[in-house]
XYZ file of C-alpha atoms in Angstrom:
679
model
C -0.259 -0.212 -0.264
C 1.500 3.517 -0.840
C 1.616 5.902 1.799
C 2.674 9.694 1.516
C 5.534 10.719 3.133
C 6.570 14.543 3.141
C 9.096 14.446 0.163
C 6.045 12.873 -1.440
C 4.097 15.756 -0.394
C 6.429 18.654 -1.145
C 6.514 17.204 -5.211
C 3.104 17.457 -5.716
C 2.768 20.612 -4.928
C 5.733 22.113 -6.410
C 4.242 20.232 -9.642
C 0.809 22.341 -9.098
C 2.254 25.053 -8.238
C 4.126 24.662 -11.760
C 1.263 23.615 -13.960
C -0.799 26.801 -12.176
C 2.367 29.044 -13.071
C 1.953 27.704 -16.432
C -1.506 27.739 -16.833
C -1.807 31.637 -15.837
C 1.431 32.247 -18.264
C -0.788 30.519 -20.871
C -4.262 32.855 -19.998
C -1.711 36.037 -19.735
C -0.855 35.230 -23.016
C -2.768 37.936 -25.568
C -4.888 36.044 -28.363
C -3.693 36.224 -32.233
C -3.694 39.619 -33.032
C -6.754 40.793 -35.558
C -9.074 43.633 -36.151
C -11.109 44.984 -32.677
C -14.294 44.299 -31.770
C -17.540 45.287 -29.688
C -17.965 44.447 -26.245
C -20.386 41.590 -26.756
C -20.622 40.647 -30.162
C -16.693 40.924 -31.002
C -16.142 40.989 -35.040
C -19.145 39.701 -35.967
C -19.872 43.530 -38.390
C -16.450 42.765 -39.408
C -16.988 39.898 -40.868
C -17.466 39.168 -44.649
C -20.714 38.370 -46.438
C -18.754 35.844 -48.733
C -15.328 34.443 -50.478
C -14.244 35.400 -47.049
C -10.682 33.853 -47.016
C -9.817 37.245 -49.513
C -10.518 39.132 -46.493
C -8.636 36.804 -44.822
C -5.949 37.433 -46.936
C -5.864 41.420 -46.482
C -6.437 40.630 -42.973
C -2.839 38.534 -42.956
C -1.393 42.011 -44.906
C -2.003 43.412 -41.490
C -1.606 40.964 -39.245
C 0.173 38.551 -39.983
C 0.657 34.778 -40.401
C -0.833 33.876 -37.358
C -4.290 35.781 -36.321
C -7.890 35.759 -34.802
C -11.367 37.623 -34.349
C -14.034 36.529 -32.442
C -17.706 36.447 -33.280
C -19.853 36.139 -29.044
C -17.390 35.019 -27.718
C -15.798 32.008 -29.859
C -12.262 32.472 -30.435
C -11.468 32.583 -34.784
C -7.908 31.506 -35.103
C -7.060 32.132 -39.050
C -3.739 31.236 -39.944
C -2.590 32.507 -43.761
C 1.115 31.398 -43.318
C 1.697 28.264 -44.750
C 4.350 26.592 -42.234
C 2.395 28.229 -39.748
C -0.737 25.607 -40.789
C 1.804 22.525 -40.576
C 3.650 23.133 -37.404
C -0.255 24.418 -36.025
C -2.577 21.130 -38.205
C -0.237 18.442 -38.576
C 2.672 18.440 -36.220
C 0.397 19.709 -33.472
C -2.463 17.726 -35.134
C -3.961 15.701 -31.863
C -4.468 18.557 -30.035
C -5.931 20.604 -33.273
C -7.696 16.674 -34.279
C -11.686 17.936 -33.170
C -13.790 19.788 -35.779
C -15.934 22.419 -34.876
C -19.537 21.659 -33.884
C -22.145 23.114 -36.297
C -25.570 22.969 -35.009
C -26.593 23.601 -38.686
C -25.051 20.953 -39.942
C -26.253 18.697 -37.058
C -29.627 19.793 -37.480
C -29.460 19.080 -41.683
C -28.160 15.666 -40.329
C -24.495 16.347 -42.562
C -22.816 15.584 -38.690
C -23.247 12.208 -39.735
C -20.896 12.348 -43.139
C -16.747 12.073 -42.517
C -17.421 16.549 -43.374
C -19.119 16.285 -39.681
C -17.702 13.640 -37.662
C -16.584 14.605 -34.696
C -12.680 13.509 -33.184
C -12.983 9.300 -32.283
C -14.795 8.408 -35.380
C -12.207 6.987 -37.220
C -14.144 4.107 -38.611
C -15.169 5.930 -41.489
C -11.343 6.375 -42.925
C -10.584 2.636 -42.079
C -13.211 1.670 -43.987
C -12.571 4.047 -47.087
C -8.782 3.013 -46.602
C -9.388 0.003 -46.607
C -11.030 -0.448 -49.923
C -9.576 2.770 -52.220
C -6.919 4.182 -49.779
C -4.102 2.981 -51.549
C -2.594 3.336 -55.261
C -3.371 -0.215 -56.032
C -6.634 -0.163 -54.430
C -7.801 1.863 -57.045
C -5.836 0.478 -60.597
C -9.139 -2.324 -60.900
C -11.737 1.238 -61.244
C -9.186 2.448 -64.170
C -11.044 1.689 -66.231
C -14.806 2.849 -65.168
C -12.543 6.699 -65.189
C -10.708 6.093 -68.702
C -14.654 5.039 -69.990
C -16.162 8.186 -68.189
C -13.533 10.798 -69.007
C -14.407 9.687 -72.677
C -17.993 9.945 -72.200
C -17.760 13.318 -71.026
C -16.037 13.665 -74.345
C -18.945 12.393 -76.022
C -21.619 14.376 -73.995
C -19.917 17.691 -74.339
C -18.926 17.462 -78.399
C -22.715 15.967 -78.144
C -24.020 19.779 -77.014
C -21.327 22.177 -77.072
C -23.049 24.199 -75.292
C -23.971 21.634 -71.552
C -21.099 21.153 -70.599
C -22.016 21.987 -67.096
C -24.618 19.266 -67.335
C -22.261 16.785 -68.966
C -19.321 17.682 -66.662
C -22.136 17.054 -63.542
C -23.710 14.008 -65.172
C -20.333 12.847 -66.145
C -18.553 13.520 -62.444
C -21.834 12.294 -61.011
C -21.978 8.711 -63.155
C -17.968 8.313 -62.131
C -18.476 8.937 -58.322
C -22.025 6.757 -57.957
C -19.702 3.170 -59.815
C -17.389 3.870 -58.059
C -19.260 3.859 -54.541
C -22.248 1.883 -55.726
C -21.807 0.118 -58.867
C -24.747 2.280 -59.782
C -25.476 2.719 -63.664
C -26.852 6.420 -64.201
C -29.234 6.887 -67.487
C -27.748 7.645 -70.261
C -30.997 9.780 -71.960
C -31.927 12.683 -69.717
C -31.461 13.320 -66.007
C -29.875 10.775 -63.642
C -32.511 10.736 -60.114
C -29.826 9.859 -58.167
C -27.263 12.132 -59.891
C -29.967 14.890 -59.608
C -30.252 13.861 -55.775
C -26.721 14.361 -54.972
C -26.751 17.559 -56.306
C -29.250 18.775 -54.913
C -27.370 17.444 -51.465
C -24.113 18.374 -51.916
C -24.634 21.933 -52.706
C -27.016 21.946 -49.212
C -23.747 20.353 -47.327
C -21.460 23.070 -48.819
C -24.552 25.615 -47.520
C -25.218 24.922 -43.783
C -21.384 23.488 -43.410
C -20.091 27.515 -44.113
C -18.724 28.046 -40.803
C -19.923 31.806 -38.842
C -23.112 31.335 -41.972
C -25.371 30.446 -39.287
C -26.098 32.897 -36.205
C -27.736 29.385 -34.876
C -23.598 27.785 -35.001
C -22.187 30.617 -32.647
C -25.785 30.730 -30.250
C -27.058 26.468 -29.991
C -29.375 27.637 -27.959
C -31.249 29.396 -31.076
C -31.877 25.596 -31.950
C -35.215 24.922 -29.500
C -36.795 28.740 -30.696
C -39.945 27.612 -32.838
C -39.973 28.143 -36.308
C -42.598 30.983 -36.752
C -40.690 33.654 -34.620
C -39.064 35.929 -37.243
C -35.068 35.326 -38.349
C -35.932 30.997 -37.563
C -35.869 30.542 -41.237
C -32.640 27.923 -40.939
C -35.306 25.802 -39.125
C -37.200 24.835 -42.299
C -34.123 24.769 -44.192
C -32.315 22.403 -41.710
C -36.014 20.035 -42.421
C -35.310 20.107 -45.693
C -31.573 19.076 -45.403
C -32.243 16.681 -43.416
C -34.349 14.764 -46.013
C -31.467 15.050 -48.835
C -28.964 14.307 -46.873
C -30.863 10.850 -45.346
C -32.250 10.139 -49.121
C -28.404 10.647 -50.231
C -27.493 7.880 -47.767
C -30.080 5.387 -47.670
C -31.405 5.241 -51.377
C -27.956 3.874 -52.755
C -27.045 1.868 -50.468
C -30.512 0.167 -50.626
C -30.151 -0.311 -54.181
C -26.719 -2.428 -53.742
C -27.951 -4.372 -51.194
C -31.061 -5.367 -53.764
C -28.017 -5.720 -56.174
C -26.345 -7.711 -53.769
C -29.575 -10.451 -52.947
C -30.513 -10.962 -56.495
C -26.451 -11.664 -57.234
C -25.989 -8.858 -60.188
C -24.091 -6.428 -57.808
C -21.484 -4.760 -59.955
C -17.672 -4.365 -57.679
C -17.809 -1.160 -55.765
C -17.430 0.785 -52.084
C -19.923 -0.579 -50.608
C -19.866 -4.275 -52.230
C -16.651 -4.488 -51.479
C -17.281 -3.701 -47.415
C -21.147 -5.532 -47.615
C -19.096 -8.768 -48.602
C -18.139 -8.985 -45.002
C -19.817 -11.766 -42.823
C -21.351 -10.648 -39.318
C -22.142 -6.963 -39.959
C -23.703 -6.196 -37.392
C -26.150 -2.736 -36.863
C -23.708 -0.489 -35.917
C -21.635 -1.321 -39.323
C -24.039 -1.478 -41.514
C -24.656 2.342 -40.437
C -21.114 2.774 -40.744
C -20.345 2.224 -44.483
C -23.620 3.761 -45.373
C -22.621 6.933 -44.123
C -19.179 6.120 -44.886
C -20.334 5.443 -48.348
C -22.531 8.871 -48.761
C -19.240 10.829 -47.440
C -17.351 9.658 -50.081
C -19.597 9.537 -52.910
C -19.924 13.590 -52.264
C -16.544 14.211 -51.916
C -15.523 12.614 -54.831
C -18.604 14.390 -57.276
C -18.503 17.489 -56.208
C -14.770 18.347 -56.038
C -13.921 16.296 -59.677
C -17.280 19.106 -60.453
C -14.973 22.175 -59.404
C -11.613 20.817 -61.009
C -13.508 19.910 -64.336
C -14.894 22.854 -64.421
C -11.974 25.140 -64.191
C -9.831 23.779 -66.884
C -13.277 24.866 -68.997
C -12.671 28.323 -67.483
C -9.167 28.438 -68.188
C -8.779 26.764 -71.308
C -11.025 29.540 -72.454
C -9.483 32.142 -70.831
C -5.922 31.022 -72.133
C -6.323 29.405 -75.426
C -2.452 29.028 -75.912
C -1.998 26.502 -72.964
C -4.449 24.530 -75.016
C -2.554 24.634 -78.065
C 0.511 22.929 -75.985
C -0.463 20.614 -74.108
C -2.841 18.633 -77.396
C 0.531 19.693 -78.880
C 2.594 17.426 -76.171
C -0.356 14.871 -76.503
C -0.441 14.370 -80.232
C 3.263 13.635 -79.383
C 2.989 11.233 -77.578
C -0.738 9.089 -78.405
C -0.515 9.631 -81.842
C -3.781 10.237 -83.766
C -4.845 7.049 -83.493
C -6.225 6.394 -79.791
C -7.268 8.782 -76.912
C -4.445 9.185 -73.667
C -5.465 6.932 -70.810
C -4.395 7.029 -67.477
C -1.035 4.758 -68.195
C -0.138 7.887 -70.378
C 0.051 9.751 -67.902
C 4.137 9.689 -66.605
C 4.998 10.664 -70.042
C 2.672 14.215 -70.483
C 4.617 16.628 -67.930
C 2.765 19.296 -69.152
C -1.019 17.683 -68.277
C 0.684 16.662 -65.035
C 1.769 20.699 -64.230
C -1.912 21.655 -65.871
C -3.971 19.049 -63.008
C -1.491 21.396 -59.862
C -2.065 24.741 -61.523
C -5.949 23.957 -61.873
C -5.359 23.158 -57.579
C -3.607 25.903 -57.218
C -5.980 29.007 -59.257
C -9.194 28.026 -57.793
C -8.415 25.319 -55.145
C -11.511 23.696 -53.938
C -12.036 24.007 -50.557
C -10.340 27.612 -49.981
C -10.520 27.411 -46.195
C -9.847 23.589 -46.186
C -11.257 22.004 -43.131
C -11.677 23.631 -40.015
C -9.753 22.120 -37.299
C -11.209 22.428 -33.145
C -8.824 23.210 -30.613
C -9.285 20.797 -27.796
C -7.379 21.910 -25.076
C -5.461 25.494 -24.450
C -2.717 25.251 -26.446
C 0.401 27.961 -26.994
C 1.946 29.590 -29.966
C 4.192 32.081 -31.092
C 3.620 33.041 -27.629
C -0.340 33.458 -28.431
C -3.016 32.120 -26.507
C -5.039 29.223 -28.377
C -8.181 28.439 -25.735
C -9.656 25.742 -25.804
C -12.564 25.420 -28.477
C -11.100 28.045 -30.862
C -12.155 27.560 -34.305
C -8.513 27.280 -36.690
C -9.475 27.582 -40.422
C -6.566 27.495 -42.470
C -6.594 30.139 -45.096
C -5.668 27.983 -47.971
C -6.671 30.212 -50.907
C -3.961 32.912 -49.161
C -0.990 30.370 -49.686
C -1.651 29.382 -53.103
C -1.450 32.933 -54.570
C 0.659 34.811 -52.469
C 2.992 36.156 -54.358
C 6.288 35.332 -53.202
C 5.396 31.982 -53.606
C 4.320 31.565 -57.135
C 5.051 34.491 -59.670
C 1.669 36.005 -61.054
C -0.525 34.155 -58.784
C -3.939 35.177 -60.560
C -2.344 34.142 -63.802
C -3.147 30.370 -64.985
C 0.170 28.944 -65.073
C 0.956 25.801 -65.844
C 4.989 26.427 -66.635
C 5.363 27.370 -63.314
C 5.829 23.723 -61.741
C 8.585 22.779 -64.659
C 11.939 23.553 -65.581
C 14.883 23.029 -62.982
C 13.343 25.438 -59.718
C 9.761 25.402 -60.043
C 7.745 25.789 -57.527
C 5.852 24.405 -55.103
C 4.017 21.302 -55.672
C -0.333 22.513 -54.163
C -0.593 19.548 -52.463
C 1.967 20.425 -50.268
C -0.009 23.561 -49.158
C -2.682 22.207 -47.800
C -4.752 22.072 -51.235
C -6.579 18.524 -49.819
C -6.228 19.625 -45.817
C -4.029 18.919 -42.799
C -3.836 16.360 -40.145
C -6.542 13.400 -40.110
C -8.971 15.655 -42.378
C -6.041 15.585 -44.972
C -7.199 13.673 -48.458
C -5.463 11.272 -49.953
C -4.432 13.254 -52.918
C -3.910 9.796 -55.457
C -7.577 9.674 -56.778
C -8.417 13.085 -57.027
C -5.414 14.232 -59.215
C -5.965 10.459 -61.006
C -9.717 11.879 -61.988
C -9.480 15.276 -62.988
C -5.769 13.681 -65.269
C -7.605 11.036 -66.798
C -10.324 14.352 -67.434
C -7.975 16.593 -68.852
C -6.254 14.547 -71.156
C -9.196 13.339 -72.931
C -11.062 17.322 -73.080
C -7.162 17.922 -74.272
C -7.272 15.682 -77.382
C -10.823 15.807 -78.222
C -11.824 19.773 -78.305
C -10.500 22.442 -80.959
C -11.669 25.893 -78.781
C -13.236 26.521 -76.089
C -15.146 30.327 -77.172
C -16.962 31.716 -73.593
C -20.185 33.597 -74.486
C -22.721 35.808 -72.653
C -26.393 35.281 -72.216
C -26.749 36.278 -76.243
C -24.439 33.922 -77.942
C -22.033 36.432 -78.080
C -17.980 35.985 -77.352
C -17.044 37.360 -73.940
C -13.925 37.673 -71.766
C -14.457 34.905 -69.034
C -14.370 36.005 -64.903
C -11.649 33.588 -63.364
C -13.814 33.714 -60.088
C -15.451 31.036 -57.520
C -18.922 30.718 -55.984
C -19.235 30.712 -51.808
C -19.209 27.562 -49.703
C -16.649 25.218 -48.296
C -16.578 24.078 -51.498
C -16.344 26.362 -53.967
C -17.059 26.035 -57.507
C -16.313 28.823 -60.579
C -18.720 31.468 -61.705
C -21.505 29.286 -63.977
C -20.221 30.909 -67.316
C -21.367 29.093 -70.958
C -19.075 28.090 -73.111
C -18.642 26.325 -77.046
C -16.874 23.323 -77.531
C -16.040 22.642 -80.859
C -14.389 18.957 -81.719
C -10.528 19.027 -83.760
C -11.299 16.525 -86.193
C -13.803 14.274 -87.575
C -11.850 11.407 -86.629
C -11.938 12.551 -82.825
C -15.690 11.767 -83.088
C -15.097 8.323 -84.140
C -12.569 7.877 -81.471
C -15.714 7.635 -79.765
C -16.787 4.575 -80.562
C -13.337 2.984 -79.732
C -14.624 -0.713 -78.187
C -11.912 -2.312 -75.607
C -11.402 -5.705 -76.094
C -9.361 -7.235 -73.885
C -8.021 -11.424 -74.715
C -7.769 -12.961 -71.465
C -5.347 -15.797 -72.536
C -2.166 -13.240 -71.944
C -3.690 -9.994 -71.340
C -3.534 -8.549 -74.581
C -5.838 -5.309 -74.577
C -7.053 -4.474 -78.400
C -8.096 -0.941 -79.211
C -10.402 -1.194 -81.495
C -12.611 1.530 -83.452
C -15.624 0.164 -84.001
C -19.870 -0.025 -82.215
C -22.390 -2.043 -81.932
C -23.253 -1.218 -85.630
C -19.723 -2.789 -87.265
C -20.647 -5.848 -85.547
C -24.245 -6.494 -86.434
C -22.416 -5.627 -90.608
C -20.074 -8.036 -89.614
C -22.614 -10.664 -89.080
C -21.172 -12.753 -86.564
C -19.773 -11.343 -83.179
C -17.377 -14.708 -82.854
C -15.530 -13.551 -86.722
C -15.589 -9.969 -85.265
C -13.919 -11.191 -81.868
C -11.458 -13.311 -84.654
C -10.842 -9.803 -86.741
C -9.299 -8.478 -83.829
C -7.843 -11.108 -81.518
C -6.849 -13.976 -83.439
C -8.724 -16.770 -81.843
C -10.837 -18.865 -83.083
C -14.313 -18.554 -83.902
C -15.522 -21.715 -83.062
C -13.259 -21.319 -79.504
C -14.838 -17.620 -78.912
C -16.348 -17.144 -75.279
C -16.904 -13.452 -74.884
C -18.196 -11.080 -71.521
C -19.020 -8.484 -70.303
C -17.609 -6.478 -67.029
C -19.969 -7.655 -65.219
C -19.597 -11.287 -65.960
C -22.742 -11.700 -68.521
C -22.009 -13.903 -71.210
C -21.764 -11.758 -74.691
C -23.344 -13.391 -77.614
C -25.198 -12.247 -81.203
C -28.297 -11.931 -79.674
C -27.317 -9.603 -77.008
C -24.813 -7.906 -78.986
C -26.856 -4.381 -77.735
C -26.193 -5.162 -74.063
C -22.934 -3.820 -75.376
C -24.388 -0.275 -75.608
C -24.608 -0.379 -71.537
C -21.896 -1.564 -70.536
C -20.037 1.038 -68.519
C -16.323 0.775 -69.645
C -16.850 -0.602 -72.955
C -14.912 -3.681 -72.987
C -14.851 -7.423 -74.216
C -13.740 -9.827 -72.418
C -12.365 -12.449 -74.660
C -11.283 -16.371 -73.819
C -10.418 -18.537 -75.822
C -12.369 -21.888 -75.515
C -8.854 -24.233 -76.800
C -7.121 -23.875 -73.774
C -9.825 -26.052 -71.661
C -8.834 -28.870 -73.140
C -5.872 -28.969 -72.707
C -3.512 -30.094 -69.234
C -3.006 -27.044 -67.518
C 0.780 -27.559 -67.754
C -0.029 -27.331 -71.664
C -0.773 -24.308 -71.066
C 1.849 -22.595 -68.816
C 3.453 -23.783 -71.291
C 2.589 -21.704 -74.518
C 1.319 -18.854 -72.186
C 4.650 -18.402 -70.556
C 6.119 -15.361 -70.638
C 10.230 -15.003 -71.153
C 11.454 -11.305 -70.353
C 14.517 -10.484 -73.155
C 16.280 -9.209 -70.021
C 19.719 -8.992 -71.155
C 23.023 -7.450 -70.807
C 24.332 -4.821 -74.123
C 26.247 -6.731 -76.555
C 28.973 -5.613 -79.074
C 26.240 -5.180 -81.851
C 24.637 -2.961 -79.651
C 27.269 -0.631 -78.983
C 28.376 -0.811 -82.228
C 31.679 -0.226 -82.151
C 34.829 -1.947 -81.007
C 36.489 -2.637 -77.839
C 38.061 -0.899 -75.751
C 34.588 1.647 -75.215
C 34.454 4.755 -73.875
C 32.175 4.686 -70.770
C 29.604 7.182 -72.526
C 29.088 4.459 -75.622
C 28.491 1.877 -72.398
C 26.580 4.253 -70.707
C 24.380 5.523 -73.465
C 23.646 1.368 -74.450
C 22.918 0.237 -71.201
C 20.313 3.355 -70.715
C 19.013 2.240 -73.762
C 18.614 -1.849 -72.972
C 17.701 -0.277 -68.975
C 14.451 1.767 -71.121
C 13.288 -1.310 -72.953
C 13.422 -3.567 -70.116
C 11.329 -1.043 -68.083
C 8.772 -1.136 -71.153
C 8.583 -4.743 -71.219
C 7.727 -5.071 -67.455
C 5.257 -2.318 -67.582
C 3.952 -3.975 -70.391
C 3.847 -7.103 -68.209
C 2.291 -5.603 -65.339
C -0.795 -4.096 -67.810
C -1.249 -7.597 -69.365
C -1.705 -9.326 -65.523
C -3.971 -5.832 -64.429
C -5.780 -7.190 -67.810
C -5.351 -11.138 -66.256
C -6.325 -10.326 -63.618
C -9.354 -8.495 -64.631
C -10.856 -11.136 -66.954
C -10.110 -13.845 -64.169
C -12.576 -11.386 -61.680
C -14.914 -11.697 -64.885
C -14.812 -15.740 -65.296
C -15.354 -15.802 -61.533
C -18.514 -13.557 -61.567
C -19.946 -15.610 -64.086
C -19.334 -18.667 -62.518
C -20.796 -17.770 -58.908
C -23.819 -16.540 -61.600
C -23.900 -19.568 -62.438
C -23.448 -21.480 -59.508
C -26.638 -19.218 -58.446
C -28.756 -20.070 -61.280
C -28.053 -24.087 -60.471
C -28.499 -23.568 -56.843
C -32.154 -21.886 -57.417
C -33.210 -24.719 -59.700
C -32.742 -27.850 -57.526
C -33.930 -25.562 -54.790
C -37.018 -24.984 -57.549
C -37.607 -29.040 -57.678
C -36.758 -29.181 -54.684
C -39.352 -27.738 -53.480
C -42.122 -28.420 -55.869
C -41.221 -32.647 -54.954
C -42.329 -31.852 -51.315
C -45.944 -31.660 -51.340
C -45.735 -34.945 -54.007
C -43.735 -36.584 -51.794
C -46.460 -35.993 -48.698
C -49.000 -36.879 -50.715
C -47.287 -40.329 -51.583
C -46.522 -40.426 -47.852
C -50.138 -40.475 -46.917
C -51.169 -42.486 -50.023
C -52.685 -46.215 -48.983
C -49.696 -48.511 -48.525
C -47.348 -46.323 -48.034
C -44.232 -45.899 -45.685
């Protein structure tokens, strides 16, 4: 048993005294500087009505990298310096790892998505990371991304002035497919895309810090709806229904598809395959999916719309990018994600889009979980800490001419800082994974640059105008709507929209074919068409759609509804061979040999520069060969998944058949058992 001594008491008293002195020292420290406020209300009258990041940036020029304002007793600490933001929100992230309590978001039901969860609700992040948290895990969705990027180009060229609607439809379709395996209606408006558009716009509205007085004075949530100034309550009720529907409707769709054995691989279907899911885990899956969809759809729409604005405002950028794509890709196909590593200027465009008009100018606000101190300033517990990312990305000391769209700033021997290092994806636990966002915007930009020749901005009367590079207000900030006419580069580009992708399963070879369903019908035989394109004997062709359905001459038109416009072709010839013979025929032997004298084309002794150049050439050949093998393995993996899906569907059909036979036999068996002379 512990018995305190006099020494223990002295030590404890000294420790308490030290803590008290530190506390007094902290509380004696001033808040970060800022505009003088009024008694009781503080800086309520100083706060900007919209585009707060611009006002905060102006204040930062006066008060420095860290400043503060107070609204009705609620401190807001604003960071206008990226180094300070990194130090406070990343390096001291545990102290600022909570989100602010936004009462309006809570009343609207948006506290259940990732953007509104409090510290400790890490399950959402774990679930999302489990399915799509790494580069390797998102590779399986590359085909869907490329297909939707292609569809965006097609939709834009079919309706040259409807690029805004085409962008929202395409990004919604992509996010719905990745999250729920849902395929949108191609004709007209899709109900789920419309629902998500409405819900995400409402989310951006109700989560703006300081936008609603109830966020600062939560007691206002108890006032009756008829009370003057209580219009926020009816808005919250409307938003609550939208947030519920966005979570419930597509989630129920996946559950129904899985019951029927017809689900497409997606974030939700992958997680629902786990055994013994509790009600709590189902709820986590549902709301993390809603978070994933809302974030993926809305942020990508912002970036792609910014691309249209940049291409219209700076046509010389588009011309330079198209020249790079033509040099790498050629004229006979559209670029793919595999081409990204060979397109540095396109990569620079993606970075500049993130910097020029950042999607989240103030990132996601953080909340101080305890009293803190920084640079001899006191940061009280429950302070809202906001990183002014817009200021970081428009600092003329960091980016020359920051309001000009200039991808070249990220090229050359001394490139400007990468926006992903300056908070464009957030800080601490709230930081987003940039890989998939950059992938989606990059793939889309490639296709648009390859296919569109001119983007002419127009006013409401159809006259050409100079578009304004400005964004709407909100936690997610889209460019201001504008009208633009898009023209195709050539007739050949229009033909490329009809490209089919055929995967030969036996070796993973992928063929890009400039043909469509009409061409197959014109030939009169799917087997003959696939024989001509892949070399597989007509009698040995087995064709499947990406969802595992068998493709034949009778259902060939279903190819038009295929999400990835792909055909997977299997060779029945190999089904009749022993496994050893199959492996022997399909074995890939990489020609990884060192350079020889003929390669060097000189007589010994060789100069080091000759050897170095030869080894470098050989290394490039080996690298290309390995990349080809890797792509083939990915294609073979996809083909095996298709075969497995098809087999599962056949097994389920057989089981259903046997269950039906058994069910119909039971009454007859009972009758026979009860008949005279029966057992």
